[in-house]
Short mmCIF file of C-alpha atoms in Angstrom, two decimals:
data_model
loop_
_atom_site.label_atom_id
_atom_site.label_comp_id
_atom_site.label_asym_id
_atom_site.label_seq_id
_atom_site.Cartn_x
_atom_site.Cartn_y
_atom_site.Cartn_z
CA UNK A 1 223.70 -56.10 62.70
CA UNK A 2 224.19 -53.62 65.17
CA UNK A 3 221.06 -52.33 67.14
CA UNK A 4 219.55 -48.63 66.66
CA UNK A 5 216.91 -46.56 67.91
CA UNK A 6 215.16 -43.71 66.39
CA UNK A 7 212.43 -41.38 67.24
CA UNK A 8 209.95 -39.99 64.92
CA UNK A 9 208.30 -36.89 65.49
CA UNK A 10 204.70 -37.65 64.06
CA UNK A 11 202.18 -35.70 66.22
CA UNK A 12 199.27 -33.16 66.12
CA UNK A 13 200.15 -29.59 67.17
CA UNK A 14 197.50 -27.45 68.88
CA UNK A 15 198.22 -23.64 69.38
CA UNK A 16 196.39 -20.89 71.14
CA UNK A 17 196.14 -17.82 69.12
CA UNK A 18 198.84 -15.25 69.91
CA UNK A 19 197.82 -13.08 73.09
CA UNK A 20 199.22 -11.69 76.14
CA UNK A 21 199.46 -14.64 78.74
CA UNK A 22 201.95 -13.21 81.17
CA UNK A 23 202.65 -9.86 82.68
CA UNK A 24 203.57 -6.91 80.61
CA UNK A 25 204.97 -3.25 81.17
CA UNK A 26 202.18 -0.74 81.68
CA UNK A 27 202.97 1.16 78.53
CA UNK A 28 202.91 -2.11 76.26
CA UNK A 29 199.44 -1.15 74.94
CA UNK A 30 201.01 1.85 73.23
CA UNK A 31 203.08 -0.33 70.77
CA UNK A 32 205.64 2.42 70.57
CA UNK A 33 207.75 0.06 68.61
CA UNK A 34 205.27 0.32 65.64
CA UNK A 35 205.92 2.91 63.08
CA UNK A 36 202.82 5.34 62.94
CA UNK A 37 202.68 4.74 59.09
CA UNK A 38 201.69 0.97 60.00
CA UNK A 39 204.51 -0.17 57.76
CA UNK A 40 207.41 -1.27 59.89
CA UNK A 41 209.08 -0.89 63.31
CA UNK A 42 211.61 1.00 65.32
CA UNK A 43 213.42 0.83 68.71
CA UNK A 44 211.39 3.33 70.98
CA UNK A 45 214.32 3.83 73.55
CA UNK A 46 216.87 6.47 74.02
CA UNK A 47 219.48 3.77 73.83
CA UNK A 48 218.93 3.65 70.10
CA UNK A 49 220.89 5.42 67.54
CA UNK A 50 219.72 5.09 63.58
CA UNK A 51 222.77 4.66 61.09
CA UNK A 52 222.18 4.89 57.32
CA UNK A 53 224.05 3.00 54.62
CA UNK A 54 226.57 5.90 54.30
CA UNK A 55 227.45 5.83 57.92
CA UNK A 56 227.93 2.09 57.71
CA UNK A 57 230.18 2.37 54.35
CA UNK A 58 232.32 5.11 56.21
CA UNK A 59 232.61 3.20 59.46
CA UNK A 60 233.56 -0.18 58.03
CA UNK A 61 234.06 -0.39 54.28
CA UNK A 62 235.96 2.73 53.92
CA UNK A 63 238.10 2.10 56.72
CA UNK A 64 238.94 -1.36 55.71
CA UNK A 65 239.64 -0.20 52.14
CA UNK A 66 242.06 2.47 53.30
CA UNK A 67 243.85 0.28 56.03
CA UNK A 68 242.54 2.07 59.11
CA UNK A 69 240.40 -1.06 60.00
CA UNK A 70 242.42 -4.02 61.13
CA UNK A 71 240.48 -7.37 60.03
CA UNK A 72 240.69 -10.30 62.16
CA UNK A 73 242.74 -13.40 61.06
CA UNK A 74 241.04 -16.68 60.84
CA UNK A 75 244.06 -18.62 59.62
CA UNK A 76 244.31 -21.11 60.89
CA UNK A 77 240.74 -21.21 62.81
CA UNK A 78 241.03 -20.46 66.46
CA UNK A 79 237.51 -21.73 67.46
CA UNK A 80 237.22 -25.58 68.18
CA UNK A 81 234.40 -27.55 66.38
CA UNK A 82 233.55 -30.82 67.65
CA UNK A 83 230.92 -33.41 66.29
CA UNK A 84 227.73 -32.83 68.54
CA UNK A 85 225.76 -35.62 70.05
CA UNK A 86 222.00 -35.54 70.51
CA UNK A 87 219.70 -37.59 72.71
CA UNK A 88 218.34 -40.57 71.08
CA UNK A 89 214.76 -40.22 72.02
CA UNK A 90 212.13 -37.87 73.91
CA UNK A 91 212.49 -40.22 76.93
CA UNK A 92 216.01 -39.41 77.41
CA UNK A 93 215.45 -35.87 78.30
CA UNK A 94 215.87 -35.60 82.17
CA UNK A 95 217.65 -32.13 82.48
CA UNK A 96 217.87 -29.02 80.16
CA UNK A 97 220.47 -29.63 77.42
CA UNK A 98 221.86 -27.19 75.10
CA UNK A 99 223.99 -27.74 72.00
CA UNK A 100 225.76 -24.76 70.23
CA UNK A 101 225.69 -25.28 66.34
CA UNK A 102 227.48 -22.14 65.62
CA UNK A 103 226.97 -18.32 65.67
CA UNK A 104 223.29 -17.87 67.04
CA UNK A 105 221.91 -21.29 66.50
CA UNK A 106 221.20 -23.42 69.42
CA UNK A 107 219.61 -26.85 69.55
CA UNK A 108 217.70 -27.16 73.12
CA UNK A 109 216.37 -30.62 74.46
CA UNK A 110 214.03 -29.68 77.22
CA UNK A 111 212.79 -32.31 79.81
CA UNK A 112 209.61 -33.98 78.90
CA UNK A 113 210.81 -34.26 75.21
CA UNK A 114 210.38 -30.97 73.54
CA UNK A 115 213.02 -29.98 71.08
CA UNK A 116 213.64 -26.43 69.99
CA UNK A 117 215.96 -25.10 67.35
CA UNK A 118 216.94 -21.25 67.37
CA UNK A 119 218.19 -19.10 64.50
CA UNK A 120 219.63 -22.01 62.31
CA UNK A 121 221.83 -21.17 59.46
CA UNK A 122 223.63 -24.16 57.73
CA UNK A 123 224.95 -22.34 54.85
CA UNK A 124 228.61 -21.63 53.93
CA UNK A 125 228.02 -17.90 53.50
CA UNK A 126 225.44 -15.73 55.41
CA UNK A 127 224.63 -13.68 52.21
CA UNK A 128 221.80 -13.43 49.71
CA UNK A 129 224.62 -14.88 47.16
CA UNK A 130 226.16 -18.13 47.37
CA UNK A 131 229.38 -16.89 45.92
CA UNK A 132 229.87 -13.72 48.00
CA UNK A 133 229.48 -12.53 51.53
CA UNK A 134 230.80 -13.48 54.79
CA UNK A 135 232.26 -17.17 54.67
CA UNK A 136 232.53 -19.56 57.52
CA UNK A 137 235.86 -19.64 59.33
CA UNK A 138 234.77 -22.76 61.30
CA UNK A 139 233.15 -25.85 59.74
CA UNK A 140 229.54 -26.88 60.32
CA UNK A 141 229.50 -29.35 63.34
CA UNK A 142 226.76 -31.40 61.85
CA UNK A 143 224.32 -31.56 58.68
CA UNK A 144 220.69 -30.71 59.08
CA UNK A 145 219.67 -34.53 58.57
CA UNK A 146 221.86 -35.23 61.81
CA UNK A 147 219.43 -33.44 64.05
CA UNK A 148 216.86 -36.32 65.06
CA UNK A 149 214.04 -34.33 66.40
CA UNK A 150 212.66 -30.71 65.61
CA UNK A 151 209.38 -29.49 67.03
CA UNK A 152 209.92 -25.72 67.48
CA UNK A 153 211.84 -23.43 65.27
CA UNK A 154 212.48 -19.92 66.41
CA UNK A 155 213.61 -17.02 64.23
CA UNK A 156 214.89 -13.76 65.87
CA UNK A 157 214.66 -11.66 62.70
CA UNK A 158 215.36 -11.52 58.92
CA UNK A 159 219.24 -10.88 58.64
CA UNK A 160 220.89 -13.43 56.58
CA UNK A 161 223.17 -14.63 59.55
CA UNK A 162 219.77 -15.77 61.33
CA UNK A 163 217.51 -16.57 58.70
CA UNK A 164 218.71 -18.76 55.64
CA UNK A 165 216.12 -19.81 52.80
CA UNK A 166 218.04 -22.89 52.12
CA UNK A 167 218.23 -23.76 55.58
CA UNK A 168 214.49 -23.28 56.38
CA UNK A 169 213.59 -25.33 53.17
CA UNK A 170 215.89 -28.19 54.06
CA UNK A 171 214.46 -28.19 57.83
CA UNK A 172 210.86 -28.21 56.53
CA UNK A 173 211.58 -30.90 54.23
CA UNK A 174 213.23 -32.98 57.12
CA UNK A 175 210.83 -31.84 59.85
CA UNK A 176 207.52 -31.02 58.00
CA UNK A 177 205.67 -30.96 61.44
CA UNK A 178 208.10 -28.29 63.02
CA UNK A 179 206.29 -25.31 63.99
CA UNK A 180 208.09 -21.85 63.04
CA UNK A 181 207.63 -18.89 65.27
CA UNK A 182 208.81 -15.32 63.98
CA UNK A 183 208.14 -11.74 64.59
CA UNK A 184 205.36 -9.73 62.94
CA UNK A 185 205.57 -9.30 59.17
CA UNK A 186 207.68 -12.53 58.38
CA UNK A 187 204.99 -14.95 57.94
CA UNK A 188 204.52 -13.84 54.32
CA UNK A 189 208.07 -14.66 53.65
CA UNK A 190 207.56 -18.27 54.86
CA UNK A 191 204.25 -18.68 53.21
CA UNK A 192 205.77 -17.52 49.90
CA UNK A 193 208.29 -20.38 50.48
CA UNK A 194 205.23 -22.88 50.91
CA UNK A 195 205.41 -23.16 54.67
CA UNK A 196 201.88 -22.73 56.27
CA UNK A 197 203.03 -23.93 59.81
CA UNK A 198 204.30 -20.59 60.97
CA UNK A 199 202.90 -18.28 63.72
CA UNK A 200 203.93 -14.62 63.66
CA UNK A 201 203.99 -12.64 66.91
CA UNK A 202 204.37 -9.03 68.68
CA UNK A 203 206.43 -8.23 71.71
CA UNK A 204 204.92 -9.44 74.79
CA UNK A 205 202.61 -12.09 73.05
CA UNK A 206 202.34 -15.61 74.00
CA UNK A 207 201.34 -18.98 72.44
CA UNK A 208 200.55 -22.03 74.50
CA UNK A 209 201.42 -25.18 72.34
CA UNK A 210 200.49 -28.56 73.06
CA UNK A 211 202.15 -31.37 70.87
CA UNK A 212 200.14 -34.73 70.92
CA UNK A 213 202.64 -37.47 69.78
CA UNK A 214 200.68 -40.02 67.91
CA UNK A 215 203.64 -42.47 67.13
CA UNK A 216 206.95 -42.02 68.55
CA UNK A 217 208.25 -45.03 67.20
CA UNK A 218 210.99 -47.14 68.96
CA UNK A 219 212.76 -49.55 66.48
CA UNK A 220 214.79 -52.10 67.42
CA UNK A 221 217.17 -53.74 64.62
CA UNK A 222 217.38 -57.53 64.94
CA UNK A 223 219.42 -60.10 62.82
CA UNK A 224 216.50 -61.74 61.28
CA UNK A 225 215.07 -60.73 57.94
CA UNK A 226 211.81 -59.23 59.43
CA UNK A 227 211.20 -55.70 59.92
CA UNK A 228 212.13 -53.71 63.10
CA UNK A 229 209.80 -54.10 66.12
CA UNK A 230 207.93 -51.01 66.75
CA UNK A 231 206.35 -49.89 70.01
CA UNK A 232 204.28 -46.78 70.06
CA UNK A 233 205.33 -44.02 72.91
CA UNK A 234 202.39 -41.72 72.92
CA UNK A 235 202.55 -38.52 75.14
CA UNK A 236 201.64 -34.98 74.91
CA UNK A 237 204.20 -32.04 75.25
CA UNK A 238 203.34 -28.66 76.45
CA UNK A 239 205.18 -25.37 75.80
CA UNK A 240 204.77 -21.67 76.13
CA UNK A 241 206.38 -19.44 73.44
CA UNK A 242 206.71 -15.87 74.19
CA UNK A 243 207.81 -13.11 71.99
CA UNK A 244 209.81 -10.52 73.83
CA UNK A 245 211.77 -7.05 72.82
CA UNK A 246 215.16 -6.70 71.93
CA UNK A 247 217.03 -3.63 70.27
CA UNK A 248 218.19 -4.43 66.87
CA UNK A 249 216.75 -3.89 63.21
CA UNK A 250 215.92 -6.17 60.24
CA UNK A 251 216.32 -6.32 56.55
CA UNK A 252 216.65 -8.60 53.61
CA UNK A 253 217.36 -6.19 50.72
CA UNK A 254 218.45 -2.56 50.68
CA UNK A 255 214.58 -1.64 50.56
CA UNK A 256 212.80 -3.32 53.50
CA UNK A 257 214.92 -2.06 56.43
CA UNK A 258 212.84 -2.57 59.56
CA UNK A 259 209.81 -3.75 57.55
CA UNK A 260 209.47 -7.00 59.99
CA UNK A 261 209.92 -7.21 63.57
CA UNK A 262 213.15 -8.27 65.50
CA UNK A 263 212.51 -10.07 68.73
CA UNK A 264 213.97 -11.96 71.62
CA UNK A 265 212.13 -15.17 72.78
CA UNK A 266 211.36 -17.48 75.73
CA UNK A 267 210.56 -21.16 75.38
CA UNK A 268 209.04 -22.92 78.44
CA UNK A 269 208.63 -26.60 78.69
CA UNK A 270 209.23 -29.32 81.22
CA UNK A 271 209.60 -27.05 84.01
CA UNK A 272 212.49 -25.23 82.26
CA UNK A 273 212.79 -21.59 80.84
CA UNK A 274 215.32 -20.63 78.10
CA UNK A 275 215.44 -16.88 76.98
CA UNK A 276 216.87 -16.37 73.59
CA UNK A 277 218.31 -12.92 73.05
CA UNK A 278 218.83 -13.44 69.29
CA UNK A 279 220.64 -10.31 68.14
CA UNK A 280 220.56 -7.03 70.11
CA UNK A 281 222.23 -3.90 71.42
CA UNK A 282 222.12 -2.53 74.75
CA UNK A 283 223.42 1.14 74.61
CA UNK A 284 224.57 3.61 71.85
CA UNK A 285 227.97 4.64 72.45
CA UNK A 286 229.69 7.65 70.55
CA UNK A 287 233.09 6.99 69.08
CA UNK A 288 235.63 7.32 71.62
CA UNK A 289 239.66 6.78 71.48
CA UNK A 290 240.58 2.98 71.60
CA UNK A 291 242.33 3.38 75.27
CA UNK A 292 239.03 4.84 76.79
CA UNK A 293 236.49 2.74 78.74
CA UNK A 294 232.84 3.49 77.31
CA UNK A 295 231.74 2.19 80.69
CA UNK A 296 234.08 4.42 82.66
CA UNK A 297 232.89 7.80 84.49
CA UNK A 298 232.23 10.00 81.46
CA UNK A 299 229.98 7.30 79.71
CA UNK A 300 228.77 5.10 82.40
CA UNK A 301 225.33 7.03 82.27
CA UNK A 302 224.47 6.52 78.77
CA UNK A 303 221.03 5.34 78.35
CA UNK A 304 220.60 1.61 78.09
CA UNK A 305 217.64 -0.28 76.77
CA UNK A 306 215.14 -0.72 79.53
CA UNK A 307 213.34 -3.75 77.93
CA UNK A 308 215.85 -6.32 79.46
CA UNK A 309 215.16 -5.36 82.87
CA UNK A 310 211.19 -5.25 82.10
CA UNK A 311 211.72 -8.95 80.61
CA UNK A 312 213.72 -10.06 83.78
CA UNK A 313 211.24 -8.45 86.41
CA UNK A 314 208.15 -9.59 84.37
CA UNK A 315 209.16 -13.11 82.79
CA UNK A 316 212.20 -14.13 84.49
CA UNK A 317 213.96 -15.79 85.93
CA UNK A 318 215.31 -17.96 83.16
CA UNK A 319 216.98 -21.41 83.63
CA UNK A 320 219.47 -20.48 80.76
CA UNK A 321 220.20 -17.34 78.54
CA UNK A 322 221.45 -17.42 75.06
CA UNK A 323 223.08 -14.09 75.12
CA UNK A 324 224.98 -12.45 72.02
CA UNK A 325 228.60 -11.54 72.78
CA UNK A 326 230.08 -10.63 69.35
CA UNK A 327 230.00 -8.49 66.28
CA UNK A 328 230.71 -5.01 68.01
CA UNK A 329 233.70 -3.21 66.58
CA UNK A 330 233.71 -0.46 65.57
CA UNK A 331 232.01 0.06 68.81
CA UNK A 332 230.52 3.35 68.17
CA UNK A 333 228.78 2.01 64.73
CA UNK A 334 227.66 -1.42 66.17
CA UNK A 335 226.89 -0.65 69.69
CA UNK A 336 223.19 0.41 69.21
CA UNK A 337 222.36 -3.08 67.60
CA UNK A 338 225.32 -5.51 68.82
CA UNK A 339 226.05 -5.96 72.39
CA UNK A 340 229.87 -6.50 73.39
CA UNK A 341 230.51 -8.75 76.37
CA UNK A 342 230.27 -5.57 78.83
CA UNK A 343 226.75 -5.09 77.51
CA UNK A 344 226.07 -8.86 77.45
CA UNK A 345 226.70 -9.28 81.14
CA UNK A 346 224.41 -6.30 82.01
CA UNK A 347 221.80 -8.04 79.72
CA UNK A 348 222.41 -11.26 81.74
CA UNK A 349 221.95 -9.45 85.07
CA UNK A 350 218.64 -7.52 83.91
CA UNK A 351 216.96 -10.73 82.44
CA UNK A 352 217.59 -12.61 85.37
CA UNK A 353 219.29 -15.49 83.85
CA UNK A 354 220.57 -18.12 86.25
CA UNK A 355 223.10 -19.34 83.65
CA UNK A 356 223.98 -18.23 80.05
CA UNK A 357 225.84 -19.24 77.17
CA UNK A 358 227.60 -16.64 74.71
CA UNK A 359 226.14 -16.79 70.98
CA UNK A 360 226.72 -14.68 67.95
CA UNK A 361 230.46 -15.29 67.71
CA UNK A 362 232.94 -17.74 66.22
CA UNK A 363 231.42 -18.45 62.77
CA UNK A 364 231.46 -15.78 60.38
CA UNK A 365 233.53 -12.57 60.50
CA UNK A 366 230.99 -9.80 60.50
CA UNK A 367 232.96 -7.10 62.25
CA UNK A 368 236.58 -6.08 63.45
CA UNK A 369 237.18 -7.67 66.77
CA UNK A 370 239.64 -10.44 66.80
CA UNK A 371 237.96 -13.76 66.61
CA UNK A 372 238.74 -15.02 70.18
CA UNK A 373 238.17 -11.50 71.66
CA UNK A 374 234.68 -11.87 72.90
CA UNK A 375 235.18 -14.75 75.20
CA UNK A 376 238.36 -13.05 76.65
CA UNK A 377 236.07 -9.87 77.50
CA UNK A 378 233.36 -11.98 78.75
CA UNK A 379 235.55 -13.28 81.59
CA UNK A 380 236.76 -9.73 82.39
CA UNK A 381 233.21 -8.32 82.19
CA UNK A 382 231.95 -11.01 84.73
CA UNK A 383 234.94 -10.25 87.04
CA UNK A 384 234.11 -6.67 86.96
CA UNK A 385 230.52 -7.31 88.04
CA UNK A 386 231.88 -9.61 91.06
CA UNK A 387 230.71 -12.38 89.14
CA UNK A 388 232.43 -15.76 88.60
CA UNK A 389 234.48 -16.19 85.53
CA UNK A 390 233.45 -19.62 84.87
CA UNK A 391 230.32 -21.85 85.50
CA UNK A 392 227.74 -18.94 85.35
CA UNK A 393 228.07 -17.00 81.83
CA UNK A 394 230.30 -19.36 79.65
CA UNK A 395 231.09 -20.14 76.00
CA UNK A 396 231.76 -23.52 74.71
CA UNK A 397 233.11 -25.31 71.62
CA UNK A 398 230.83 -25.36 68.48
CA UNK A 399 229.18 -28.70 68.78
CA UNK A 400 229.42 -28.98 72.56
CA UNK A 401 226.62 -29.63 74.82
CA UNK A 402 225.89 -28.33 78.29
CA UNK A 403 223.35 -29.39 80.99
CA UNK A 404 221.35 -26.97 83.07
#
């Protein structure tokens, strides 16, 4: 019989209440992102433009119906998917290790043993319906049951490509001790799903968490009929989870737009800091001809979101940034809430990330750009800023792991 090793995530978790534990902008107490009615949230910057359902219908749906909007070809799939490998136990964590599981989902193995999962969605469709809506054009690299340990699950916002009810329920069943961290207003959704181990947070709030591992069991199979040998490996893991701003919106129905808060996040553990951009825009760009550069002289001074420089100045630098690079065409319609690669590189610079990986592409067709355009433009954007095209802000195959 072949030998095997598994690690059981059986522990007690102690959390501080959400509060401000790090530096914040001077105007943060004004909470300008809270609607004055007390019901919902907004982006309080000149870089934001609000579009209604009719604007979106005209910009995307009607153009597609009339043939004025090209739709990317996904046959055959042009994004490589490989089977991921995960570390066998917590004691194997010597560096920061990041594995892309498609779209915005990353699995992070921190030095010291903490395991964090960001925006997991394992369904075929990112939709309220299992039979309609955007369908995967790349396969899932693994199943939820293949992920050995999950301590922290971060949810950036309520859109279906970032928050999936079936995924959340399966994760909770497989990893019942995992702590969910969400933006304001989303705790109710989790509680209604029967999940109590969830903390909701506002921008610039922090939580310190200590995971006291009671039985990290190391099982060594043998050829006898006796049960596997078990040796306890008790240890404490500490983390700081920080809820930070981004420029986006939220909704799960036509009637709850912006009712819950959208966020970026920082998770710090084992001497490493990861910033997760989730889903965000950077600047609102007007409709311009296809051959016009909206970062050219005429448009280079358009307002951009100031929150990212605040994040970099006050909470950076970060060892790794997970930064969205896709879902941006038509540009004028998507730019307030979705960064294109040129925006992404500016976000990378503003947030003071030492390295970054591109997310929010390669899984579902959500907008009109070609499937492989985001990584091509990312290299061009890095070169335009005088930064290396490789090795600093990269993309990888779905299922691939990188160390930092």
